[in-house]
């Protein structure tokens, strides 16, 4: 998770644009912003952090590669301290 613009820029150096900023402590589409180019990063980060702080009490956001028209598939995992894992 990132909190500062410089941290987001460093993460994007590895990913390249486009990226998506996502609230680290939340979900449901809140605190998410697609960033297509570097000129839009500062404003999008500020918006995502503000929304994330209001909704989830944290301004941390993840920076992920944005994949247009991707399908969303979730798999629930449950594990314990003994190494047991079910899905």
Tab-separated table of N, CA, C and O in Angstrom:
chain	number	residue	atom	x	y	z
A	1	UNK	N	0.841	-1.189	0.000
A	1	UNK	CA	0.000	0.000	0.000
A	1	UNK	C	0.879	1.242	0.000
A	1	UNK	O	1.987	1.219	0.525
A	2	UNK	N	0.382	2.300	-0.600
A	2	UNK	CA	1.124	3.565	-0.656
A	2	UNK	C	0.302	4.667	0.008
A	2	UNK	O	-0.915	4.604	0.056
A	3	UNK	N	1.019	5.659	0.516
A	3	UNK	CA	0.381	6.839	1.113
A	3	UNK	C	0.865	8.126	0.473
A	3	UNK	O	0.250	9.171	0.656
A	4	UNK	N	1.982	8.067	-0.242
A	4	UNK	CA	2.587	9.279	-0.769
A	4	UNK	C	2.751	9.185	-2.285
A	4	UNK	O	2.945	8.092	-2.831
A	5	UNK	N	2.706	10.333	-2.925
A	5	UNK	CA	2.815	10.405	-4.375
A	5	UNK	C	4.102	9.772	-4.891
A	5	UNK	O	4.085	9.029	-5.872
A	6	UNK	N	5.214	10.020	-4.215
A	6	UNK	CA	6.494	9.438	-4.653
A	6	UNK	C	6.470	7.919	-4.590
A	6	UNK	O	7.034	7.235	-5.453
A	7	UNK	N	5.805	7.359	-3.569
A	7	UNK	CA	5.687	5.900	-3.467
A	7	UNK	C	4.859	5.345	-4.618
A	7	UNK	O	5.186	4.302	-5.188
A	8	UNK	N	3.789	6.033	-4.963
A	8	UNK	CA	2.948	5.607	-6.089
A	8	UNK	C	3.742	5.667	-7.391
A	8	UNK	O	3.672	4.749	-8.216
A	9	UNK	N	4.513	6.713	-7.575
A	9	UNK	CA	5.330	6.838	-8.804
A	9	UNK	C	6.338	5.695	-8.916
A	9	UNK	O	6.540	5.152	-9.998
A	10	UNK	N	6.970	5.346	-7.795
A	10	UNK	CA	7.933	4.237	-7.820
A	10	UNK	C	7.250	2.920	-8.176
A	10	UNK	O	7.791	2.112	-8.938
A	11	UNK	N	6.074	2.692	-7.636
A	11	UNK	CA	5.332	1.462	-7.959
A	11	UNK	C	4.969	1.430	-9.440
A	11	UNK	O	5.065	0.386	-10.092
A	12	UNK	N	4.585	2.565	-9.985
A	12	UNK	CA	4.166	2.637	-11.385
A	12	UNK	C	5.349	2.460	-12.336
A	12	UNK	O	5.180	1.968	-13.451
A	13	UNK	N	6.548	2.795	-11.899
A	13	UNK	CA	7.735	2.565	-12.730
A	13	UNK	C	7.851	1.086	-13.092
A	13	UNK	O	8.300	0.743	-14.177
A	14	UNK	N	7.436	0.204	-12.189
A	14	UNK	CA	7.508	-1.239	-12.428
A	14	UNK	C	6.314	-1.745	-13.235
A	14	UNK	O	6.420	-2.743	-13.942
A	15	UNK	N	5.172	-1.059	-13.111
A	15	UNK	CA	3.934	-1.522	-13.737
A	15	UNK	C	3.651	-0.868	-15.087
A	15	UNK	O	3.045	-1.480	-15.956
A	16	UNK	N	4.028	0.397	-15.218
A	16	UNK	CA	3.663	1.240	-16.356
A	16	UNK	C	2.163	1.534	-16.348
A	16	UNK	O	1.395	0.867	-15.676
A	17	UNK	N	1.779	2.535	-17.095
A	17	UNK	CA	0.371	2.924	-17.187
A	17	UNK	C	-0.335	2.042	-18.201
A	17	UNK	O	0.313	1.522	-19.093
A	18	UNK	N	-1.632	1.846	-18.073
A	18	UNK	CA	-2.551	2.377	-17.073
A	18	UNK	C	-2.495	1.563	-15.782
A	18	UNK	O	-2.148	0.391	-15.788
A	19	UNK	N	-2.834	2.249	-14.669
A	19	UNK	CA	-2.921	1.597	-13.371
A	19	UNK	C	-4.266	1.929	-12.741
A	19	UNK	O	-4.982	2.819	-13.201
A	20	UNK	N	-4.578	1.200	-11.680
A	20	UNK	CA	-5.763	1.509	-10.890
A	20	UNK	C	-5.329	1.666	-9.446
A	20	UNK	O	-4.493	0.904	-8.955
A	21	UNK	N	-5.847	2.687	-8.798
A	21	UNK	CA	-5.619	2.919	-7.377
A	21	UNK	C	-6.822	2.363	-6.647
A	21	UNK	O	-7.965	2.662	-7.006
A	22	UNK	N	-6.585	1.544	-5.616
A	22	UNK	CA	-7.678	0.887	-4.899
A	22	UNK	C	-7.480	1.031	-3.400
A	22	UNK	O	-6.365	0.838	-2.904
A	23	UNK	N	-8.541	1.340	-2.691
A	23	UNK	CA	-8.480	1.472	-1.235
A	23	UNK	C	-7.955	0.178	-0.624
A	23	UNK	O	-8.478	-0.898	-0.892
A	24	UNK	N	-6.917	0.282	0.196
A	24	UNK	CA	-6.293	-0.903	0.787
A	24	UNK	C	-7.161	-1.538	1.870
A	24	UNK	O	-7.079	-2.738	2.100
A	25	UNK	N	-7.986	-0.756	2.534
A	25	UNK	CA	-8.772	-1.266	3.657
A	25	UNK	C	-10.247	-1.445	3.311
A	25	UNK	O	-11.058	-1.636	4.203
A	26	UNK	N	-10.595	-1.378	2.033
A	26	UNK	CA	-12.014	-1.421	1.697
A	26	UNK	C	-12.315	-2.197	0.451
A	26	UNK	O	-11.534	-3.032	0.024
A	27	UNK	N	-13.446	-1.903	-0.109
A	27	UNK	CA	-13.883	-2.590	-1.311
A	27	UNK	C	-15.168	-1.995	-1.830
A	27	UNK	O	-15.552	-0.889	-1.473
A	28	UNK	N	-15.830	-2.741	-2.668
A	28	UNK	CA	-17.099	-2.291	-3.213
A	28	UNK	C	-16.981	-1.146	-4.191
A	28	UNK	O	-17.945	-0.432	-4.427
A	29	UNK	N	-15.792	-0.929	-4.738
A	29	UNK	CA	-15.613	0.141	-5.707
A	29	UNK	C	-15.283	1.487	-5.113
A	29	UNK	O	-14.974	2.425	-5.838
A	30	UNK	N	-15.330	1.618	-3.794
A	30	UNK	CA	-15.002	2.898	-3.165
A	30	UNK	C	-13.490	3.087	-3.117
A	30	UNK	O	-12.749	2.154	-2.854
A	31	UNK	N	-13.064	4.316	-3.354
A	31	UNK	CA	-11.645	4.618	-3.304
A	31	UNK	C	-10.868	4.084	-4.489
A	31	UNK	O	-9.660	3.893	-4.401
A	32	UNK	N	-11.549	3.842	-5.607
A	32	UNK	CA	-10.880	3.317	-6.809
A	32	UNK	C	-10.815	4.398	-7.887
A	32	UNK	O	-11.807	5.082	-8.146
A	33	UNK	N	-9.650	4.525	-8.507
A	33	UNK	CA	-9.466	5.471	-9.603
A	33	UNK	C	-8.551	4.843	-10.646
A	33	UNK	O	-7.477	4.337	-10.313
A	34	UNK	N	-8.954	4.902	-11.905
A	34	UNK	CA	-8.112	4.469	-13.016
A	34	UNK	C	-7.250	5.650	-13.420
A	34	UNK	O	-7.741	6.777	-13.557
A	35	UNK	N	-5.958	5.391	-13.622
A	35	UNK	CA	-5.017	6.438	-14.022
A	35	UNK	C	-4.380	5.995	-15.337
A	35	UNK	O	-3.675	4.988	-15.386
A	36	UNK	N	-4.645	6.756	-16.389
A	36	UNK	CA	-4.160	6.404	-17.727
A	36	UNK	C	-2.792	6.993	-18.048
A	36	UNK	O	-2.060	6.439	-18.869
A	37	UNK	N	-2.457	8.137	-17.401
A	37	UNK	CA	-1.180	8.794	-17.706
A	37	UNK	C	-0.657	9.532	-16.478
A	37	UNK	O	-1.410	9.847	-15.560
A	38	UNK	N	0.637	9.790	-16.492
A	38	UNK	CA	1.318	10.388	-15.343
A	38	UNK	C	0.717	11.724	-14.922
A	38	UNK	O	0.641	12.019	-13.727
A	39	UNK	N	0.260	12.513	-15.869
A	39	UNK	CA	-0.294	13.832	-15.551
A	39	UNK	C	-1.538	13.746	-14.669
A	39	UNK	O	-1.870	14.705	-13.977
A	40	UNK	N	-2.206	12.606	-14.664
A	40	UNK	CA	-3.435	12.443	-13.887
A	40	UNK	C	-3.213	11.809	-12.515
A	40	UNK	O	-4.151	11.704	-11.721
A	41	UNK	N	-1.994	11.379	-12.222
A	41	UNK	CA	-1.739	10.607	-11.013
A	41	UNK	C	-2.003	11.389	-9.733
A	41	UNK	O	-2.701	10.897	-8.842
A	42	UNK	N	-1.471	12.581	-9.592
A	42	UNK	CA	-1.589	13.328	-8.328
A	42	UNK	C	-3.049	13.552	-7.955
A	42	UNK	O	-3.452	13.308	-6.810
A	43	UNK	N	-3.856	14.000	-8.888
A	43	UNK	CA	-5.267	14.251	-8.607
A	43	UNK	C	-6.028	12.978	-8.286
A	43	UNK	O	-6.846	12.954	-7.359
A	44	UNK	N	-5.760	11.924	-9.030
A	44	UNK	CA	-6.447	10.652	-8.801
A	44	UNK	C	-6.063	10.067	-7.443
A	44	UNK	O	-6.911	9.537	-6.721
A	45	UNK	N	-4.781	10.177	-7.078
A	45	UNK	CA	-4.333	9.667	-5.784
A	45	UNK	C	-5.010	10.430	-4.650
A	45	UNK	O	-5.508	9.826	-3.695
A	46	UNK	N	-5.078	11.729	-4.772
A	46	UNK	CA	-5.730	12.548	-3.748
A	46	UNK	C	-7.210	12.175	-3.603
A	46	UNK	O	-7.709	12.007	-2.483
A	47	UNK	N	-7.897	11.995	-4.710
A	47	UNK	CA	-9.314	11.621	-4.668
A	47	UNK	C	-9.506	10.236	-4.049
A	47	UNK	O	-10.388	10.035	-3.208
A	48	UNK	N	-8.695	9.282	-4.481
A	48	UNK	CA	-8.816	7.916	-3.960
A	48	UNK	C	-8.528	7.885	-2.462
A	48	UNK	O	-9.230	7.214	-1.698
A	49	UNK	N	-7.508	8.618	-2.030
A	49	UNK	CA	-7.165	8.632	-0.610
A	49	UNK	C	-8.245	9.302	0.226
A	49	UNK	O	-8.581	8.829	1.313
A	50	UNK	N	-8.803	10.385	-0.283
A	50	UNK	CA	-9.855	11.086	0.454
A	50	UNK	C	-11.091	10.182	0.617
A	50	UNK	O	-11.654	10.060	1.703
A	51	UNK	N	-11.490	9.527	-0.468
A	51	UNK	CA	-12.643	8.632	-0.408
A	51	UNK	C	-12.361	7.430	0.491
A	51	UNK	O	-13.213	6.998	1.268
A	52	UNK	N	-11.152	6.887	0.410
A	52	UNK	CA	-10.774	5.758	1.243
A	52	UNK	C	-10.768	6.139	2.724
A	52	UNK	O	-11.237	5.378	3.570
A	53	UNK	N	-10.244	7.306	3.037
A	53	UNK	CA	-10.204	7.775	4.427
A	53	UNK	C	-11.621	7.925	4.975
A	53	UNK	O	-11.917	7.486	6.086
A	54	UNK	N	-12.507	8.520	4.192
A	54	UNK	CA	-13.886	8.739	4.628
A	54	UNK	C	-14.627	7.416	4.817
A	54	UNK	O	-15.321	7.214	5.815
A	55	UNK	N	-14.470	6.505	3.866
A	55	UNK	CA	-15.236	5.255	3.897
A	55	UNK	C	-14.654	4.202	4.829
A	55	UNK	O	-15.400	3.445	5.454
A	56	UNK	N	-13.310	4.140	4.925
A	56	UNK	CA	-12.677	3.013	5.611
A	56	UNK	C	-11.720	3.409	6.728
A	56	UNK	O	-11.107	2.549	7.359
A	57	UNK	N	-11.522	4.711	6.939
A	57	UNK	CA	-10.652	5.158	8.022
A	57	UNK	C	-9.174	5.029	7.747
A	57	UNK	O	-8.361	5.087	8.665
A	58	UNK	N	-8.791	4.864	6.495
A	58	UNK	CA	-7.382	4.738	6.115
A	58	UNK	C	-7.184	5.359	4.739
A	58	UNK	O	-8.005	5.154	3.845
A	59	UNK	N	-6.089	6.079	4.568
A	59	UNK	CA	-5.814	6.667	3.258
A	59	UNK	C	-4.846	5.823	2.427
A	59	UNK	O	-4.395	6.247	1.374
A	60	UNK	N	-4.539	4.623	2.870
A	60	UNK	CA	-3.647	3.742	2.109
A	60	UNK	C	-4.371	3.199	0.876
A	60	UNK	O	-5.535	2.791	0.959
A	61	UNK	N	-3.660	3.203	-0.245
A	61	UNK	CA	-4.211	2.636	-1.468
A	61	UNK	C	-3.193	1.692	-2.099
A	61	UNK	O	-1.990	1.852	-1.936
A	62	UNK	N	-3.711	0.698	-2.799
A	62	UNK	CA	-2.870	-0.186	-3.594
A	62	UNK	C	-2.744	0.395	-4.991
A	62	UNK	O	-3.672	1.027	-5.494
A	63	UNK	N	-1.619	0.150	-5.630
A	63	UNK	CA	-1.414	0.502	-7.031
A	63	UNK	C	-1.315	-0.809	-7.791
A	63	UNK	O	-0.443	-1.632	-7.508
A	64	UNK	N	-2.230	-1.024	-8.728
A	64	UNK	CA	-2.248	-2.262	-9.502
A	64	UNK	C	-2.297	-1.946	-10.988
A	64	UNK	O	-2.772	-0.898	-11.393
A	65	UNK	N	-1.819	-2.878	-11.774
A	65	UNK	CA	-1.938	-2.751	-13.227
A	65	UNK	C	-3.419	-2.768	-13.579
A	65	UNK	O	-4.177	-3.596	-13.067
A	66	UNK	N	-3.854	-1.846	-14.423
A	66	UNK	CA	-5.252	-1.797	-14.850
A	66	UNK	C	-5.400	-2.591	-16.136
A	66	UNK	O	-4.664	-2.380	-17.099
A	67	UNK	N	-6.344	-3.492	-16.125
A	67	UNK	CA	-6.620	-4.324	-17.300
A	67	UNK	C	-8.039	-4.009	-17.765
A	67	UNK	O	-9.005	-4.420	-17.111
A	68	UNK	N	-8.180	-3.290	-18.867
A	68	UNK	CA	-9.523	-2.949	-19.350
A	68	UNK	C	-10.307	-4.201	-19.739
A	68	UNK	O	-9.744	-5.176	-20.225
A	69	UNK	N	-11.605	-4.163	-19.504
A	69	UNK	CA	-12.530	-5.235	-19.882
A	69	UNK	C	-12.145	-6.587	-19.283
A	69	UNK	O	-12.370	-7.624	-19.900
A	70	UNK	N	-11.556	-6.584	-18.111
A	70	UNK	CA	-11.191	-7.833	-17.441
A	70	UNK	C	-12.416	-8.423	-16.752
A	70	UNK	O	-13.346	-7.712	-16.397
A	71	UNK	N	-12.406	-9.698	-16.558
A	71	UNK	CA	-13.462	-10.370	-15.789
A	71	UNK	C	-13.021	-10.445	-14.340
A	71	UNK	O	-11.859	-10.718	-14.044
A	72	UNK	N	-13.959	-10.233	-13.447
A	72	UNK	CA	-13.672	-10.252	-12.006
A	72	UNK	C	-14.076	-11.610	-11.455
A	72	UNK	O	-15.242	-11.987	-11.499
A	73	UNK	N	-13.108	-12.330	-10.948
A	73	UNK	CA	-13.364	-13.638	-10.352
A	73	UNK	C	-12.746	-13.629	-8.961
A	73	UNK	O	-11.573	-13.314	-8.794
A	74	UNK	N	-13.542	-13.976	-7.960
A	74	UNK	CA	-13.040	-14.038	-6.591
A	74	UNK	C	-13.031	-15.468	-6.099
A	74	UNK	O	-13.937	-16.236	-6.403
A	75	UNK	N	-12.009	-15.802	-5.343
A	75	UNK	CA	-11.922	-17.094	-4.672
A	75	UNK	C	-11.643	-16.802	-3.209
A	75	UNK	O	-10.694	-16.084	-2.882
A	76	UNK	N	-12.459	-17.335	-2.340
A	76	UNK	CA	-12.272	-17.133	-0.910
A	76	UNK	C	-11.281	-18.175	-0.390
A	76	UNK	O	-11.390	-19.357	-0.722
A	77	UNK	N	-10.330	-17.722	0.420
A	77	UNK	CA	-9.338	-18.603	1.041
A	77	UNK	C	-9.446	-18.464	2.549
A	77	UNK	O	-9.651	-17.373	3.066
A	78	UNK	N	-9.270	-19.573	3.244
A	78	UNK	CA	-9.269	-19.556	4.696
A	78	UNK	C	-8.086	-20.402	5.161
A	78	UNK	O	-7.951	-21.561	4.762
A	79	UNK	N	-7.224	-19.797	5.974
A	79	UNK	CA	-6.057	-20.519	6.463
A	79	UNK	C	-5.863	-20.300	7.949
A	79	UNK	O	-6.419	-19.371	8.528
A	80	UNK	N	-5.067	-21.156	8.551
A	80	UNK	CA	-4.779	-21.008	9.971
A	80	UNK	C	-3.274	-21.038	10.219
A	80	UNK	O	-2.473	-21.211	9.286
A	81	UNK	N	-2.875	-20.883	11.482
A	81	UNK	CA	-1.462	-20.815	11.831
A	81	UNK	C	-0.741	-22.147	11.694
A	81	UNK	O	0.476	-22.214	11.800
A	82	UNK	N	-1.468	-23.223	11.407
A	82	UNK	CA	-0.877	-24.545	11.247
A	82	UNK	C	-0.599	-24.893	9.783
A	82	UNK	O	-0.137	-25.995	9.480
A	83	UNK	N	-0.883	-23.969	8.888
A	83	UNK	CA	-0.649	-24.216	7.480
A	83	UNK	C	-1.809	-24.850	6.752
A	83	UNK	O	-1.710	-25.167	5.578
A	84	UNK	N	-2.933	-25.044	7.425
A	84	UNK	CA	-4.120	-25.575	6.769
A	84	UNK	C	-4.753	-24.486	5.914
A	84	UNK	O	-4.843	-23.328	6.335
A	85	UNK	N	-5.181	-24.842	4.723
A	85	UNK	CA	-5.751	-23.880	3.797
A	85	UNK	C	-6.875	-24.542	3.009
A	85	UNK	O	-6.706	-25.658	2.516
A	86	UNK	N	-8.021	-23.871	2.936
A	86	UNK	CA	-9.133	-24.347	2.117
A	86	UNK	C	-9.566	-23.210	1.211
A	86	UNK	O	-9.342	-22.041	1.497
A	87	UNK	N	-10.180	-23.562	0.100
A	87	UNK	CA	-10.677	-22.556	-0.831
A	87	UNK	C	-12.079	-22.889	-1.278
A	87	UNK	O	-12.552	-23.994	-1.083
